[in-house]
Short mmCIF file of C-alpha atoms and ligand atoms in Angstrom, two decimals:
data_model
loop_
_atom_site.label_atom_id
_atom_site.label_comp_id
_atom_site.label_asym_id
_atom_site.label_seq_id
_atom_site.Cartn_x
_atom_site.Cartn_y
_atom_site.Cartn_z
CA MET A 219 87.22 302.18 68.48
CA THR A 220 90.57 302.92 66.80
CA HIS A 221 90.65 299.33 65.55
CA GLU A 222 87.12 299.77 64.20
CA ALA A 223 88.32 302.80 62.22
CA GLY A 224 91.13 300.74 60.67
CA ILE A 225 88.87 297.89 59.49
CA PRO A 226 87.44 299.57 56.34
CA LEU A 227 91.00 300.50 55.35
CA GLY A 228 92.15 296.90 55.67
CA ILE A 229 94.66 297.84 58.37
CA ARG A 230 95.61 295.07 60.75
CA PHE A 231 96.14 295.83 64.41
CA LYS A 232 98.22 294.00 66.93
CA LEU A 233 97.37 294.94 70.49
CA LEU A 234 99.43 294.93 73.68
CA SER A 235 96.96 294.72 76.52
CA ASP A 236 97.24 294.39 80.29
CA THR A 237 94.49 291.79 80.56
CA PRO A 238 92.22 289.82 78.20
CA GLN A 239 89.28 291.75 79.70
CA ASP A 240 90.46 295.16 78.43
CA SER A 241 87.95 296.60 75.97
CA ALA A 242 90.27 296.49 72.95
CA ALA A 243 91.46 292.96 73.79
CA GLN A 244 87.88 291.76 73.42
CA VAL A 245 87.68 292.84 69.77
CA VAL A 246 91.19 292.86 68.25
CA GLY A 247 92.18 289.51 66.73
CA ASP A 248 95.91 289.63 67.42
CA VAL A 249 96.39 290.32 71.15
CA VAL A 250 99.50 290.01 73.29
CA ILE A 251 98.86 290.12 77.03
CA GLY A 252 101.74 291.89 78.75
CA ASP A 253 102.98 294.78 80.82
CA TYR A 254 103.59 298.01 78.89
CA ARG A 255 106.06 299.06 81.62
CA ASP A 256 108.44 296.24 80.72
CA LEU A 257 110.92 297.04 77.94
CA ASP A 258 111.51 293.40 76.89
CA THR A 259 107.75 292.90 76.51
CA LEU A 260 107.52 296.07 74.42
CA ARG A 261 110.47 295.03 72.22
CA ASP A 262 109.03 291.56 71.58
CA PHE A 263 105.66 293.09 70.82
CA ALA A 264 107.01 295.79 68.50
CA ARG A 265 108.94 293.38 66.27
CA GLY A 266 107.18 293.30 62.90
CA CYS A 267 104.99 296.36 63.55
CA ASP A 268 105.11 299.13 60.92
CA VAL A 269 104.15 301.77 63.46
CA ILE A 270 103.21 301.95 67.15
CA THR A 271 100.46 304.12 68.62
CA PHE A 272 98.51 304.26 71.89
CA ASP A 273 95.14 304.48 73.53
CA HIS A 274 96.68 305.70 76.81
CA GLU A 275 99.71 307.78 77.68
CA HIS A 276 101.42 305.70 80.32
CA VAL A 277 104.11 303.83 78.38
CA PRO A 278 107.40 305.07 79.93
CA THR A 279 109.11 307.73 77.79
CA GLU A 280 112.53 306.01 78.00
CA HIS A 281 111.05 302.72 76.68
CA LEU A 282 109.55 304.56 73.72
CA ARG A 283 112.96 306.08 73.00
CA ALA A 284 114.44 302.57 73.04
CA LEU A 285 111.84 301.36 70.51
CA GLU A 286 112.62 304.33 68.26
CA ALA A 287 116.32 303.50 68.52
CA ASP A 288 115.40 299.95 67.38
CA GLY A 289 113.94 301.58 64.24
CA ILE A 290 110.21 301.29 65.06
CA PRO A 291 108.24 304.48 64.30
CA VAL A 292 106.39 305.58 67.46
CA ARG A 293 103.55 308.04 66.82
CA PRO A 294 103.20 310.34 68.63
CA GLY A 295 106.91 310.15 69.43
CA PRO A 296 108.26 310.19 73.00
CA ASP A 297 109.44 313.82 72.79
CA ALA A 298 105.87 314.91 72.03
CA LEU A 299 104.12 312.39 74.29
CA VAL A 300 106.06 313.44 77.39
CA HIS A 301 103.94 316.64 77.40
CA ALA A 302 100.83 314.53 77.88
CA GLN A 303 102.53 312.31 80.47
CA ASP A 304 104.03 314.95 82.73
CA LYS A 305 102.05 318.05 83.66
CA GLY A 306 105.23 319.81 84.89
CA VAL A 307 106.99 319.33 81.54
CA MET A 308 103.79 320.38 79.73
CA ARG A 309 103.44 323.65 81.70
CA ALA A 310 107.12 324.56 81.21
CA ARG A 311 106.91 323.98 77.46
CA LEU A 312 103.63 325.84 77.00
CA ASP A 313 105.13 328.80 78.89
CA ALA A 314 108.14 328.71 76.57
CA ILE A 315 105.99 328.86 73.43
CA GLY A 316 103.72 331.58 74.85
CA VAL A 317 100.53 329.53 75.34
CA PRO A 318 98.25 331.00 78.04
CA CYS A 319 98.00 328.74 81.13
CA PRO A 320 96.77 329.14 84.72
CA ARG A 321 99.42 330.61 87.06
CA HIS A 322 101.48 327.64 88.23
CA ARG A 323 104.74 326.31 89.62
CA ILE A 324 106.20 323.09 91.03
CA VAL A 325 105.89 323.11 94.85
CA SER A 326 108.06 321.21 97.32
CA ASP A 327 105.88 320.88 100.45
CA PRO A 328 102.72 322.29 102.12
CA GLN A 329 104.59 325.44 103.28
CA ASP A 330 105.60 326.07 99.68
CA VAL A 331 101.93 325.69 98.67
CA ALA A 332 101.07 328.42 101.20
CA ALA A 333 103.81 330.62 99.67
CA PHE A 334 102.39 329.94 96.18
CA ALA A 335 98.91 330.92 97.41
CA GLU A 336 100.25 334.18 98.87
CA GLU A 337 102.01 335.06 95.61
CA GLY A 338 98.52 335.15 94.04
CA ASP A 339 95.00 335.53 95.40
CA GLY A 340 95.51 333.05 98.29
CA PHE A 341 93.68 329.75 98.76
CA PRO A 342 92.06 327.74 97.23
CA VAL A 343 94.87 326.29 95.16
CA VAL A 344 94.74 323.32 92.80
CA LEU A 345 97.45 320.67 93.36
CA LYS A 346 98.27 317.98 90.83
CA THR A 347 100.73 315.11 90.82
CA VAL A 348 102.71 315.67 87.63
CA ARG A 349 102.32 312.05 86.45
CA GLY A 350 99.73 309.30 86.61
CA GLY A 351 96.47 311.28 87.08
CA TYR A 352 93.27 310.73 85.13
CA ASP A 353 89.57 311.53 85.53
CA GLY A 354 90.30 313.90 88.43
CA LYS A 355 92.47 311.35 90.29
CA GLY A 356 95.72 313.07 91.20
CA VAL A 357 93.98 316.49 91.43
CA TRP A 358 93.18 318.20 94.75
CA VAL A 359 91.55 321.55 95.48
CA VAL A 360 93.07 322.65 98.80
CA ARG A 361 91.89 325.46 101.05
CA SER A 362 94.64 325.47 103.70
CA VAL A 363 98.21 324.30 104.45
CA GLU A 364 96.77 321.36 106.41
CA GLU A 365 94.78 320.19 103.39
CA ALA A 366 97.90 320.45 101.21
CA GLU A 367 99.61 317.40 102.77
CA ASP A 368 97.94 314.54 100.87
CA PRO A 369 99.34 315.16 97.37
CA PHE A 370 102.92 314.94 98.67
CA ARG A 371 102.46 311.44 100.12
CA ALA A 372 102.95 309.71 96.74
CA GLY A 373 106.52 311.03 96.50
CA VAL A 374 105.89 312.39 92.98
CA PRO A 375 106.56 316.08 92.13
CA VAL A 376 103.52 318.26 92.74
CA LEU A 377 102.34 321.12 90.53
CA ALA A 378 100.38 324.01 92.09
CA GLU A 379 97.95 326.01 89.97
CA GLU A 380 95.69 328.96 90.65
CA LYS A 381 92.08 327.79 90.86
CA VAL A 382 90.69 329.24 87.65
CA ASP A 383 87.28 330.86 87.92
CA PHE A 384 86.10 329.43 84.61
CA VAL A 385 82.64 329.76 83.10
CA ARG A 386 83.01 326.45 81.31
CA GLU A 387 85.49 323.93 79.98
CA LEU A 388 86.14 323.62 76.26
CA ALA A 389 88.26 321.25 74.22
CA ALA A 390 90.03 321.87 70.93
CA ASN A 391 90.72 318.63 69.04
CA VAL A 392 93.20 318.57 66.19
CA VAL A 393 95.01 315.86 64.21
CA ARG A 394 98.43 316.22 62.62
CA SER A 395 100.34 313.90 60.27
CA PRO A 396 104.10 313.43 59.75
CA HIS A 397 103.71 315.38 56.50
CA GLY A 398 102.67 318.36 58.62
CA GLN A 399 99.06 318.29 57.42
CA ALA A 400 96.65 319.19 60.21
CA VAL A 401 92.89 319.43 60.68
CA ALA A 402 90.84 321.01 63.47
CA TYR A 403 87.48 319.75 64.75
CA PRO A 404 84.96 322.31 65.94
CA VAL A 405 85.71 323.42 69.51
CA VAL A 406 83.43 321.61 71.94
CA GLU A 407 82.06 322.32 75.41
CA SER A 408 82.88 319.63 77.94
CA ARG A 409 80.93 319.36 81.18
CA GLN A 410 82.44 317.47 84.11
CA VAL A 411 80.67 315.95 87.09
CA ASN A 412 82.91 315.12 90.09
CA GLY A 413 86.02 315.57 87.91
CA VAL A 414 84.75 313.12 85.25
CA CYS A 415 83.62 314.19 81.79
CA ASP A 416 79.84 313.84 81.62
CA THR A 417 78.58 315.68 78.52
CA VAL A 418 80.23 317.05 75.37
CA ILE A 419 78.40 319.46 73.07
CA ALA A 420 79.68 319.99 69.53
CA PRO A 421 80.12 322.76 68.64
CA ALA A 422 80.36 324.68 71.95
CA PRO A 423 77.12 326.71 72.20
CA ASP A 424 77.39 330.51 71.99
CA LEU A 425 81.14 330.47 71.53
CA PRO A 426 81.99 333.62 69.53
CA ALA A 427 83.51 332.67 66.15
CA GLU A 428 86.64 334.66 66.93
CA ARG A 429 87.24 332.80 70.23
CA ALA A 430 86.59 329.44 68.55
CA LEU A 431 89.15 330.29 65.89
CA GLN A 432 91.63 331.39 68.56
CA ALA A 433 91.20 328.03 70.38
CA GLU A 434 91.62 326.05 67.14
CA GLN A 435 94.74 327.99 66.20
CA LEU A 436 96.16 327.56 69.67
CA ALA A 437 95.71 323.75 69.43
CA LEU A 438 97.16 323.61 65.89
CA ASN A 439 100.12 325.66 67.08
CA ILE A 440 100.76 323.32 70.05
CA ALA A 441 100.56 320.30 67.71
CA LYS A 442 103.15 321.89 65.42
CA GLU A 443 105.51 323.17 68.13
CA LEU A 444 105.50 319.86 70.02
CA ASP A 445 105.64 317.83 66.78
CA VAL A 446 102.55 315.83 67.73
CA ILE A 447 101.58 313.05 65.34
CA GLY A 448 98.00 311.79 65.59
CA HIS A 449 95.14 313.16 67.62
CA LEU A 450 95.75 315.97 70.12
CA ALA A 451 93.06 317.08 72.56
CA VAL A 452 93.68 320.43 74.23
CA GLU A 453 91.49 320.84 77.32
CA LEU A 454 90.71 324.51 77.88
CA PHE A 455 89.14 326.83 80.44
CA GLU A 456 87.01 329.73 79.21
CA THR A 457 87.30 332.42 81.91
CA ARG A 458 84.71 334.93 83.00
CA ASP A 459 86.73 337.72 81.35
CA GLY A 460 86.77 335.88 78.01
CA ARG A 461 90.27 334.37 78.10
CA ILE A 462 91.15 330.87 76.98
CA LEU A 463 93.65 328.99 79.19
CA VAL A 464 95.08 325.53 78.59
CA ASN A 465 94.33 322.93 81.27
CA GLU A 466 95.96 319.81 79.84
CA LEU A 467 96.90 317.85 76.72
CA ALA A 468 96.01 314.33 75.59
CA MET A 469 97.76 312.73 72.60
CA ARG A 470 95.35 310.01 71.51
CA PRO A 471 91.68 309.86 70.60
CA HIS A 472 89.98 311.54 73.57
CA ASN A 473 86.63 311.54 75.33
CA SER A 474 86.01 315.12 74.15
CA GLY A 475 86.21 313.81 70.56
CA HIS A 476 83.88 310.78 70.90
CA TRP A 477 81.04 312.85 69.44
CA SER A 478 82.92 312.79 66.10
CA GLN A 479 82.23 309.03 65.65
CA ASP A 480 78.69 309.87 64.59
CA GLY A 481 78.77 313.66 64.32
CA ALA A 482 81.71 314.42 62.02
CA ILE A 483 82.49 313.51 58.42
CA THR A 484 85.70 311.81 59.62
CA SER A 485 85.90 310.60 63.21
CA GLN A 486 88.83 311.29 65.53
CA PHE A 487 89.65 307.57 65.41
CA ALA A 488 89.74 307.47 61.61
CA ASN A 489 91.90 310.58 61.48
CA HIS A 490 94.23 309.26 64.18
CA VAL A 491 94.76 306.08 62.12
CA ARG A 492 95.34 308.12 58.97
CA ALA A 493 97.81 310.39 60.77
CA VAL A 494 99.94 307.65 62.28
CA LEU A 495 100.13 306.02 58.82
CA ASP A 496 100.91 309.39 57.20
CA LEU A 497 97.85 309.24 54.94
CA PRO A 498 95.93 312.37 53.88
CA LEU A 499 93.59 313.44 56.69
CA GLY A 500 89.80 313.36 56.41
CA ASP A 501 87.31 316.19 56.68
CA PRO A 502 86.69 317.05 60.37
CA ARG A 503 83.54 319.10 59.82
CA PRO A 504 80.28 318.23 61.60
CA ARG A 505 77.48 316.36 59.84
CA ALA A 506 74.73 317.87 61.97
CA LYS A 507 74.05 321.27 63.52
CA TRP A 508 74.47 319.80 67.03
CA THR A 509 75.96 316.56 68.28
CA VAL A 510 75.86 315.64 71.96
CA MET A 511 77.86 312.89 73.64
CA VAL A 512 76.97 311.71 77.14
CA ASN A 513 79.12 309.19 78.99
CA VAL A 514 77.44 306.12 80.43
CA LEU A 515 78.76 305.47 83.92
CA GLY A 516 78.23 302.23 85.75
CA GLY A 517 75.36 302.25 88.23
CA ASP A 518 74.03 299.70 90.68
CA TYR A 519 72.49 297.75 87.91
CA PRO A 520 74.92 295.36 86.18
CA ASP A 521 72.93 294.38 83.07
CA MET A 522 73.04 297.29 80.66
CA TYR A 523 71.96 295.29 77.65
CA SER A 524 68.38 294.92 78.84
CA ALA A 525 68.07 298.71 78.44
CA TYR A 526 68.81 298.51 74.71
CA LEU A 527 65.26 297.59 73.78
CA HIS A 528 63.78 300.71 75.35
CA CYS A 529 66.58 303.11 74.28
CA MET A 530 66.66 301.98 70.65
CA ALA A 531 62.89 301.92 70.29
CA ARG A 532 62.51 305.36 71.86
CA ASP A 533 65.15 307.09 69.70
CA PRO A 534 66.06 305.49 66.35
CA GLN A 535 68.78 308.14 65.81
CA LEU A 536 70.57 307.23 69.04
CA LYS A 537 74.08 305.78 68.69
CA ILE A 538 75.16 303.56 71.57
CA HIS A 539 78.83 302.73 72.13
CA MET A 540 79.48 300.28 74.96
CA TYR A 541 82.97 299.14 75.92
CA GLY A 542 82.30 295.58 77.09
CA LYS A 543 83.55 296.49 80.59
CA ASP A 544 82.23 295.05 83.82
CA VAL A 545 79.86 297.55 85.37
CA LYS A 546 81.21 299.19 88.53
CA PRO A 547 79.62 302.27 90.09
CA GLY A 548 81.07 305.44 88.57
CA ARG A 549 83.22 303.63 85.96
CA LYS A 550 82.96 304.86 82.34
CA VAL A 551 81.44 301.87 80.56
CA GLY A 552 80.22 303.49 77.34
CA HIS A 553 78.82 306.61 75.75
CA VAL A 554 75.90 307.65 73.58
CA ASN A 555 75.79 310.15 70.73
CA THR A 556 72.76 311.98 69.42
CA TYR A 557 72.47 314.75 66.87
CA GLY A 558 69.92 317.11 65.34
CA ASP A 559 68.92 320.74 64.82
CA ASP A 560 67.45 321.55 68.24
CA LEU A 561 70.11 321.56 70.98
CA ALA A 562 67.65 321.23 73.89
CA ASP A 563 66.07 318.17 72.27
CA VAL A 564 69.41 316.59 71.36
CA LEU A 565 70.71 317.10 74.92
CA ASP A 566 67.54 315.69 76.40
CA ARG A 567 67.67 312.54 74.24
CA ALA A 568 71.33 311.86 75.01
CA ARG A 569 70.88 312.39 78.75
CA HIS A 570 67.80 310.23 78.81
CA ALA A 571 69.57 307.34 77.08
CA ALA A 572 72.65 307.54 79.32
CA ALA A 573 70.53 307.66 82.47
CA TYR A 574 68.34 304.79 81.28
CA LEU A 575 71.38 302.65 80.44
CA ARG A 576 72.83 303.42 83.85
CA GLY A 577 69.58 302.49 85.50
CA THR A 578 68.93 305.80 87.28
CA ILE A 579 65.60 306.19 85.39
CA THR A 580 63.20 303.50 84.28
CA GLU A 581 60.94 305.32 81.81
P1 LIG B 162 93.02 314.78 84.86
O1 LIG B 162 94.42 314.42 84.56
O2 LIG B 162 92.39 313.99 85.95
O3 LIG B 162 92.14 314.90 83.65
P2 LIG B 162 92.86 317.68 85.03
O4 LIG B 162 94.12 318.45 85.15
O5 LIG B 162 92.17 317.71 83.70
O6 LIG B 162 93.15 316.21 85.53
O7 LIG B 162 91.83 318.16 86.13
C1 LIG B 162 90.55 317.55 86.32
C2 LIG B 162 89.49 318.62 86.50
O8 LIG B 162 89.81 319.45 87.62
C3 LIG B 162 89.40 319.58 85.32
O9 LIG B 162 88.60 319.07 84.29
C4 LIG B 162 88.79 320.81 85.99
O10 LIG B 162 87.39 320.66 86.14
C5 LIG B 162 89.45 320.81 87.37
N1 LIG B 162 90.68 321.65 87.34
C6 LIG B 162 91.92 321.25 86.99
N2 LIG B 162 92.80 322.27 87.07
C7 LIG B 162 92.12 323.35 87.49
C8 LIG B 162 92.48 324.73 87.77
N3 LIG B 162 93.73 325.17 87.67
N4 LIG B 162 91.48 325.56 88.16
C9 LIG B 162 90.20 325.11 88.30
N5 LIG B 162 89.81 323.84 88.07
C10 LIG B 162 90.74 322.96 87.67
#
């Protein structure tokens, strides 16, 4: 999708991909298959590139520093990206710049988790491995010392957080360029099912203008303080007492910004490309009153394409984005966007299409 955004600008992409089956490898012309954890592979790949950017955050920080030392611009740079790679580093930095976060600290063992619980309101406590988690993997909600043993098995540092009693999850998406120009997308509501993003509504319904502005400013401030280049997604909790707390950061086009492909004047992908090339950023404002994105998860039914006929005929405004992935139950294999003036109708159309593509409904 980032590649797609570069095409009208005549920008050529070269892709380093784990396997030829990866979504991007199926569409980019110039693909190198290799391991992003191997410095020699990265160095060979980077030769001749004007700039390097990412669609995931797992390239080791020290390898990115080595590429920078070789003179290749890496955007976002390793000193910014580490805050999206390591939740411990992220929490420490956000504390230092005064960004509100859930109560937290690094814990050493299950007894320490019990001590952390006692320092606050007791169990439950949320435990997270500081590196390597995604889509709820690497996150545990524990109710006792006994339950707190699992997260320590991986041998990675573990972060404990209070379990926030949130009313909903929001995301503030911003893009920043090396020039220091920045734009903010409308704050969205993001609904998760089993720890996986299911639905995004843009803009977040019934969010008071003042709180939306506060969330946008908070994200713009993080982007500036951390010197983020490109797209930054700030995942937020809105608490029952009206506070906004930061959950985590992603420094790349993000699932909470997929709605912008069809719902904003400039998509997150187009603005990410502009930012890493230090071009003027595009207008992030919405094109419609409401845009809804629903993720399409794999179901039991491997052939999603047969559903196109029904979905497209039923809703000519529907935008389908499939990733060319093999269908496995629960795997994100695509998303749909719909938009319009009536939120209930827009939500209904998006949910219907996603469920039909998944095969959980047949009408
Ligand atoms: P991932 O790296 O998998 O995206 P997150 O840190 O975003 O992990 O956590 C996944 C989900 O777990 C969040 O979207 C939220 O629903 C829930 N969660 C995470 N941290 C907390 C917390 N401190 N309190 C309550 N729920 C949480």
